[in-house]
Every structure is written in structure tokens, then in C-alpha cells.
Amino acid sequence: MTNTDMINAERGIITLDDLRDHLQYAIGLELTTIPAYLCALYTIIPDANSAACEVIQSVVLEEMLHMSLAANVLNAIGGAPATGPVGDGPSPVPVYPATVPFIDAMPVIRLQAFSKAAVDDFIAIERPAPPEEAGPQAPPAGGRYGSIGAFYAAIEAGLRALGTPDVFRRGRAARAGCQLTSEYYYGGAGTLIEVTDLDSALAAVAEIVREGEGLPRPVLGQTAHEHLLSGARTPGRLGAPYDVDDMDRLPFGWKMYSHYARFKEIRAGRYYQPDQLVGEEPAGDILPVDWRAASPMTPDPAAQAYRGTWAYQPMMAFSAAYTALVDTVYRGFNGEPALLRQAVPGMYELKYQANSLLNMPSPLDQNQTLGPAFEYLTLPRRTAAKLVYPQRRGAESGDAAVRH
Amino acid sequence: MTGDRHDGDRHDVVIVGGGFAGAAVAKTLADTGGKRILVLEAGRGTGMSAGKYASHVEAFQASLVNTPNTPYPNNPNAPQADVLDIRQILGQPAPGQPPRSVTDTSGYLVQTGPLPFQSDYTRALGGTSLHWLGTCLRMLPNDFELHRRYGQGVDWPFGYDELRPYYERAETDIIGVAASVTGQHYPGIDDQEYFGRYQYPMHEIPASYLDRVLARKLDGRNITVGGQDYPVRMSSTPAGRNSVPRNGYAPVGAPGNPQLGERCEGNTNCIPICPVQAKYSSLKTWYELMRRHPGDQPPTPARSSVTIVPQAVATKVELDEHGRVSGITYQTYDDEAVAPAPDPRTARGTIYVLAANAIENATLLLASGVANSSGMVGRHLMDHPLILTWGLMPEPVWGFRGPLSTSGLEMFRDGPFREHTSAFRIEVGNEGWNFSAGAPTSTVRAMVGRGRYGPELRRALGEVIPRQFRLGLEMEQIPEASNYVTIDRAYRDQLGGYRPVIRYDLPDYVRSGFAMAKEASDAMYALLGVPPLDPDQDRDAFPYPGDYTSYQPTDPGYVTYGEAGYTFQGAGHLAGTHRMGSSPRTSVTDPRQRTWDHDNLYLVGCGNMPTVGTSNPSLTMTALAVWAGENIAADLGGQS
């Protein structure tokens, strides 16, 4: 993306349209890391590295939660989540390798196989901003926000400035039935918050931020225990809050940790001890990781590279399935929340196709494999359907697959 | 957990057994605060660790044979019944001689016959909740009054209305049940009377594709069975597995890995193991207790202290000179394969609870010579004997998706016919012919045996396997004193404990139930367009549609009734062996589930059930155990 004629940190959020545009990009921002994490996850040889798989899986689910929270806020102020271009700016759906043009110093997000380098990149992505750069004080650099924290802080300020009761009332009327409620979310920490007013909108933004992104406080100086306590809460039975407290010293309290801390544990091959600082290297129980148990995928997979070879069709078929999944999720954000159940088989379809690709030697290099390119396609529906199910006679059945 | 000596410590409650009932009692008590609770579990505690639970999943995946205990290998120091050990008990007669009963000692259960008792159980932390299906049906009100209404069996000392609040607690607080009130259909049951305004904590598991095909073809039709008309209606089956929550309920995931298993993922191998732990097992309750009521801290008024000791086999219930229980003697071990050097320890409490399942409770009581002034301990052993019918549908119905069973046909759970014939329920199985014929492995074998291979084999499998379906017809077994578990010095396990010695048979009441059930199944197969196979058709060519049900005289569970023969299996339900009642002469425990003979000994589990109705008994067992927990708390002077 070279076009930076889009949301602008220097301008910030002045109008309601600015606020909605920021939220469209927030949804896209939360989507951005998902393919990178899924790609690493898919390359792990089945049955190996179960701990790492579970960590990545729940992080992916939490990013989906963040997408949903951002969508709820956008819907609440009368916006409609969309994959199309945002005003004069580009589509919020990322193109890989992905940069985030409106945030300064974001590492490039790449599709790569599970490896030490990949996990290092994940740690860099999730690293909380150093305190002096975080928060609203971060100076915009060339129209860009200094950090993710600054980006969300601007959204928060925009909500406070523009989120009048009238705005929310009109939003509720215009976007009735679009809020996602908590029973749609599971598999990761955190809760889905239905957004109906300013308080719930701010709570939703705080929920996104709380899980380790852009924490505007000296996170690295927290002990793992404190960091654990600052993490999301998981409600106990019947909705009663179940706070982590002093008694929670069991090693499998990891679920409360930020994405940053969990990736550090995978990289180190050890869990944190409760009294360690998050900035330290984990030195607790062993977390077994077999770094060799990963497919040798060609990094930065792209269908275009295989044009003219047999590999082009399966590469495109994966991207068609990914496109269908993203479209399903966005339809779920636009008043069809029950469609999110379709996302579950959609995710399985992605996994099966990715596993197939990762077992196909590349025609360009026999020592590497094809891989999931996560390209969001804007093809006519029938063309995309033929890519997903080329053997099926008639586009009808393909339509059924691609419609969601 | 092992290695710490707990003998000598005095606890408020000592519980023997780490399955459904033990966990429900422990939680009910622990949540009242201030209690010291010791739990002795004979088997391993492996499943508590998220990583090691995976070893159970791997054991299952590595095995070609799928039985309920496949993931949970036998442990010679805490042996368990296994369906692979089931044999025909009646020996082949010499010409002109009647069949001779042959005691079968090949498995852990000593089967004296005449019929094999075919249910198994698991001895590990989690107990049989590790491999149960998850079906959570309540008993029907008439089930509690079988004698008064139908002149059969006995009545319970209380009715459905008294147990109902405990059902709700079992469903919401202990197991977590996914169901809808309106989707269940039972004969003579009005939702308002049966459920009141109750809502289950989670929405029902969606009906499988097979369920929907059957509903389309069967709902609203009538079948004639035994000269009576019955309207057919598919009924959604309540399940102890995670689904979309209602009213702020938070589904409980896998112990140690709470984000796993927050929703059922449709793995069809609920029996023998849920790979993601979306299905309830008592491991979840133990995990919760370990975190909220840790055993290494003294209790406070708000918090209890629960200590779980796995690999601790209870060997004797000790009595003092006043006839009160003074302790439970137990033996620990490290290596399962090796009998440990004898080192008996004694667990001491104010109140003692046996929760080791209906058979193990009975053998422990008999071995100890305790609680048996009625002579009823071990007697009235019951199961839900079931027959299977199976076939190939005209169209694919896509089995092997979704949990093992999501719907049933419940029209025969009650009715006037119970005066002479057992009630039954019909479980619709989502796992093709896995239970009935060992599919898909057996299907592959049969086709390969016919010379199919390569793409042709795949094509043929793709035609047959998606058309496989089966029904399980489960009879209510009535209590008979002549069905019992006992002990015999000649039959011991590696630790010197008594192996269960079983005498088991099925009366005509149950056999006529098989006949009625088969008639019902045949009528429904006709409506489904599934005709009987011609005798000269080649079964291994898998023509479809067709009814492939087949009962062979060489099957271990083969029984005759009139001119017909049926092969029955066990449902995995063991009950009745220390039943509740209103009189100490005819029951072992009083209506509060305390033994008549010893005022500080409680028994919990399905052994307390005087009759079993037609519902899978785990939910009823859990409800009763919650109630027992309350009673025990009251006896302790309760600090609720």
C-alpha cells in the first residue's frame, strides 16, 4: 500500500466520518495478524508442538474478538463494516506482506512458516509500546500514529468528543440487530461487549487494548503475576466474575497472559514463573517446542508466482476460500450474526486447503512447499466458485460454498 | 499428590471414588466452606494434566478397535471391566445335553452367567465420566412409581418433584447441559409440569443431518406396535457438552486449558473420549475444586480444603466397637503393573462416602462386611440392556459427524404396556455402523475382501459409509434379587482385592421389550424406505437401501424370546446394587442416601437407584449426589 491518503494522525478525529473511518481500519488492523499466525500454525506438522498450537489458536481467536469489538463500536455509531476502500484510502483488508501505513514503526507482517524467526516477529508485533512512546502523548510522525496504543487512544478521544447519546441512539436505530453478543465468542480470553452507548463503547476499546497491545503503562516492568492480573478476565459459571487472585499459581494460568508474554514463552521454550518480570526471559517449567516440525513453506506465498504452472489453481482456491471466510465474517458484522457459525466450517475449510498446499512441493523449488497466500480476491462470484470447487459441475454448488 | 501420607489426618469427609458422584458430593460440600475433604481414587489422575489427557486421545487414535475403555488402558492394580472380555457364558452343549453355564474369568468381572453382564467402567480420576456419551435425560415421573402404577419392580422413596430441583442443579452447576425444553417430547409429559419455567444453561446441540432426514420422514406418522398406534416424533437429546450459552452461563473448557472445548466440535467419538473436552467429565469439577479449594491450605469459613489422592485403592471400610465407620483402609502404588509392598494406610473422617460405582461400592461393602443387615448389598444389579438395529438408507445421511447422538425417539418411555413389557427409549446414533458393526474399519475390510482397491474402493466406500445409520433400543431392566454382584475368595486381583463375581440374566419382561422394540424399529424402517435384505443378497456387496440387522446365536448377548432371537449389549449403565428405600429390611440406604446400618456412612452413585427407568442414569446419579452432599453438610452441622 503506497497510498497514504487516508486517515491521518495529524488531523486526527474531527468528524464522525473520521471516527468511522478509523474504526474500519481498526477492524482491518485486528485482522492483519490473523493470517500470519494461522500460516505459522498450519505449517506445524500435525500432532507436534501442541502447546504452541494452542497458544497461536487462542491468540487468533482473541484477534477475532478484537475485530468483533471494533465492529460493534462502528455499528453502534451508525457505521457499516466493509471491505471496500475507506473514503479515499485503501481497503482495510490487508495485503501481504502487510504494512500498517497509519502506524509508525509497525513491523512488516509476513506469511512465514513456524520458526524462531517467525515467533520473534510475532513478539515484535505484540510488544507493548515503551511507556514514553505510548499513549496520547505519542507525537504523530508524518501523519502516522506513533503506536497502536496511540491509534486506539485517538479513537477513544474521538468517542468521548463525538459519541453523544444522540449518535448512539441513531446508530442503534440504523444498525439494529448488528451487535454481536457474548455467546458468539469462545476459545480465547476476553469477552464480547455489546455496544449501546459511550460507556460500553469505551469498554470495548479498552478490552481490545487490555490484552497486551499498546498498554499505556510500564508493562515490561510488571511481574508476570501482575501482568497476569491485568489480563482479560474469564467469567466463572453463571456469569460471576472469577478473578485471578493470589491462589492462582498453577502453571496453566497462562491463558490470562498477553499475546506478547505467550509468544515469549514459546520462543524461550519455558513458561514464566509467577514472580518474574514480563521483560525477563521466562525461566519456569519447560514448554516443549520442536522447531524442526514445520513444513518448509516458500515464504510470502503468492499465487501470482505460479502463474502458468499447475500450482496456480490450488493457490487461488485457497485464497478464494479465505475470501469467502472474510466475507462471511463481514456479513456477520452487518446484521447476520448467525452467519458467524458458518465461519467455523469456513475455518476448517481453510485448514484443510492449507494442509494440502503445505504438502505440495513447489514447482519453483522442490525443497519447499506451496502455502496459504491469504489474498483477498475481488473476483466475480462464479470465477471464485470455480476456483474453490473446479470439479463440480455447474456453478450452483460452488455458489453455495462461496456465498458465505 | 501421591506420596503424601494422609493417614492420621482427620478430615470432615472421606470420599472413595473420583467419578461423577464423588465429584458432585465433593463440590456440593466444598462450596459450603470450611470442610476438609479427602478423595481416594484407585486409578490414575492422568487426565488432570492437559498434556497427558492428550495421551488418552493418542491411545484412542492409535487403536483400530474402538471400545469405551480404549483410551484408558487397564491397570492391574485397579482393574476395570472391559467389553473386549465379554464371552458367551452358556457353554456349547454336548449333543442331547442342555447348555451348561461356564464361569468366565477371562476379564476382571467373574461372569457366572447365565448371561454376560456387558457393561464396563473406568477406574481413573474422572471415572466413567471419561468415556460416557453425555446424554443427560431426566427420569420420567412415572419411573419413580413403577410398582404402584404398573405392578413391576419397586417404587422410589420419593418422586420426581422432590428430585427436580437437584436435576436443575446437576444440569446447571455440575455438568453443564445443552438442551431445549421445547425440543424434547416424552409420552404424557407436559413441559410446564415437567420443567416449569426452567431454562437449560446452554442451547441444544444442533440436530445432526441424519436427525433431520429422519424427522422429515417420520415426524407426524403413526406406527402400530403390539396392536397399539404410536405417533412418531424425533426428540432433541439433552447433552452434557458445551454449546452456545444462555443467560450469561460460561461454558467450562478443558481442565488446564480452558479455551479448549468451549464448544462441541462434532468429533463423533464421544464414547470413548472427547478430544477437546467439550463433553463434561468430572475432571472439570476436580480441577475447579483444586483451584478454589486447594488441599494445601487450611479451610476457612469461605473456602474448603480438597485433597485428591489418586492411585489409592480402598480395601476395607473399618468399623469401631459401636458399629460406626472409623476409617477407610487403602493401599497406594506407584507402578501400575507391579503389586506394591503391602503398606496399608487409613483415611479418617467424620463422615465417609463410597462413590466407586455400583459394582465397586458393592464389592467393597461385601469385603468389609458392612452396611448389609438387609442382605441387599450387591443385589438388584441392573443395566439398560439394548439391542441395535442398523441399515443403509436410500440416500446419504452423512454419519460420523456431530456428537455420537443428538436425538432420540422417546414414545416408548412410558405407557400402559409397562405392566407386562419393559419401557424403552430409542437412541439415534450419528456414528454410522461403528457401534453395530465396527465400521468404517469393517466396511473397508469387507470391500477389500471382495477385491476392491484404489479409486474404486474409495468410490464404493463413498457410496456406502454415508448411508450407514443405526438405532439403539435401550430397555428398562427391572430389579431382581437374582441379578447380583458378590465376592468369592477364589477371585482376587493383583492387590488382593475382591473381583466382582456377577450373576446376571434377563427376565421375560425385558425380553418381551426386545420384541416390542424390534417391531417398532421394523415399522420405522418401513417408513424410511429401508426394506429387509433378501437372505440371498450378498451383504458384503452392501446393496442399499436395506436393513442389515443381524443377531447370531454365537453372539455373547444372544437371547431368545418365543421364536425369535436378539443380541443384546450393555449400555454402560450399572445400577441398583445398594438401593435406597423406605425400610432397612429391603434397602441398603435410607432416602437421604445414608446407610441404614451406619450413621456416618453414605453411599452415592447409581447403586442407590431402586429402578432405572429408560434414561441414561448419569444425570440422575449427579442430582442424587448433590442431594447427598446437602444431607452430609447438614449432618456435619452445615456451614452453608
GROMACS .gro file of C-alpha atoms in nm, chain B residues 11-16 21-39 169 173-174 285-286 288-289 292-293 299-306 349-355 592 600 602 604 622 624-640:
model
   71
  415HIS     CA    1  -1.099  -3.499   5.759
  416ASP     CA    2  -1.459  -3.396   5.765
  417VAL     CA    3  -1.541  -3.621   5.475
  418VAL     CA    4  -1.357  -3.906   5.309
  419ILE     CA    5  -1.482  -3.991   4.960
  420VAL     CA    6  -1.390  -4.313   4.781
  425ALA     CA    7  -2.088  -3.895   4.210
  426GLY     CA    8  -1.772  -3.832   4.411
  427ALA     CA    9  -1.716  -3.502   4.233
  428ALA     CA   10  -2.073  -3.386   4.279
  429VAL     CA   11  -2.067  -3.465   4.650
  430ALA     CA   12  -1.725  -3.303   4.693
  431LYS     CA   13  -1.828  -2.985   4.517
  432THR     CA   14  -2.157  -2.954   4.698
  433LEU     CA   15  -1.979  -2.993   5.029
  434ALA     CA   16  -1.674  -2.781   4.945
  435ASP     CA   17  -1.885  -2.487   4.837
  436THR     CA   18  -2.041  -2.468   5.184
  437GLY     CA   19  -1.698  -2.369   5.311
  438GLY     CA   20  -1.483  -2.482   5.600
  439LYS     CA   21  -1.465  -2.851   5.505
  440ARG     CA   22  -1.165  -3.079   5.487
  441ILE     CA   23  -1.232  -3.333   5.217
  442LEU     CA   24  -1.014  -3.626   5.118
  443VAL     CA   25  -1.078  -3.811   4.794
  573ARG     CA   26  -2.850  -2.805   3.994
  577ASP     CA   27  -2.392  -2.619   3.841
  578ILE     CA   28  -2.220  -2.951   3.794
  689THR     CA   29  -1.515  -3.045   3.870
  690TRP     CA   30  -1.194  -3.173   4.027
  692GLU     CA   31  -1.237  -2.638   3.980
  693LEU     CA   32  -1.212  -2.779   4.333
  696ARG     CA   33  -1.100  -2.288   4.454
  697HIS     CA   34  -1.049  -2.518   4.748
  703PRO     CA   35  -1.001  -2.432   5.524
  704THR     CA   36  -1.161  -2.100   5.606
  705PRO     CA   37  -1.531  -2.031   5.651
  706ALA     CA   38  -1.545  -1.930   5.286
  707ARG     CA   39  -1.322  -2.199   5.145
  708SER     CA   40  -1.272  -2.570   5.190
  709SER     CA   41  -0.968  -2.787   5.154
  710VAL     CA   42  -0.996  -3.068   4.900
  753GLY     CA   43  -1.316  -3.865   5.863
  754THR     CA   44  -1.630  -3.767   6.040
  755ILE     CA   45  -1.839  -3.891   5.751
  756TYR     CA   46  -1.749  -4.142   5.483
  757VAL     CA   47  -1.885  -4.163   5.130
  758LEU     CA   48  -1.846  -4.451   4.888
  759ALA     CA   49  -1.863  -4.328   4.529
  996ARG     CA   50  -3.114  -3.945   5.234
 1004ASN     CA   51  -2.167  -4.192   5.929
 1006TYR     CA   52  -2.318  -4.254   5.283
 1008VAL     CA   53  -2.372  -4.241   4.626
 1026THR     CA   54  -2.545  -3.649   3.976
 1028LEU     CA   55  -2.885  -3.756   4.380
 1029ALA     CA   56  -2.521  -3.691   4.467
 1030VAL     CA   57  -2.583  -3.318   4.502
 1031TRP     CA   58  -2.868  -3.401   4.737
 1032ALA     CA   59  -2.648  -3.639   4.932
 1033GLY     CA   60  -2.389  -3.362   4.961
 1034GLU     CA   61  -2.651  -3.138   5.116
 1035ASN     CA   62  -2.754  -3.410   5.356
 1036ILE     CA   63  -2.394  -3.469   5.458
 1037ALA     CA   64  -2.342  -3.097   5.513
 1038ALA     CA   65  -2.648  -3.094   5.735
 1039ASP     CA   66  -2.513  -3.389   5.931
 1040LEU     CA   67  -2.185  -3.207   5.980
 1041GLY     CA   68  -2.374  -2.921   6.134
 1042GLY     CA   69  -2.357  -2.748   5.795
 1043GLN     CA   70  -2.192  -2.412   5.748
 1044SER     CA   71  -2.385  -2.313   5.433
   0.00000   0.00000   0.00000
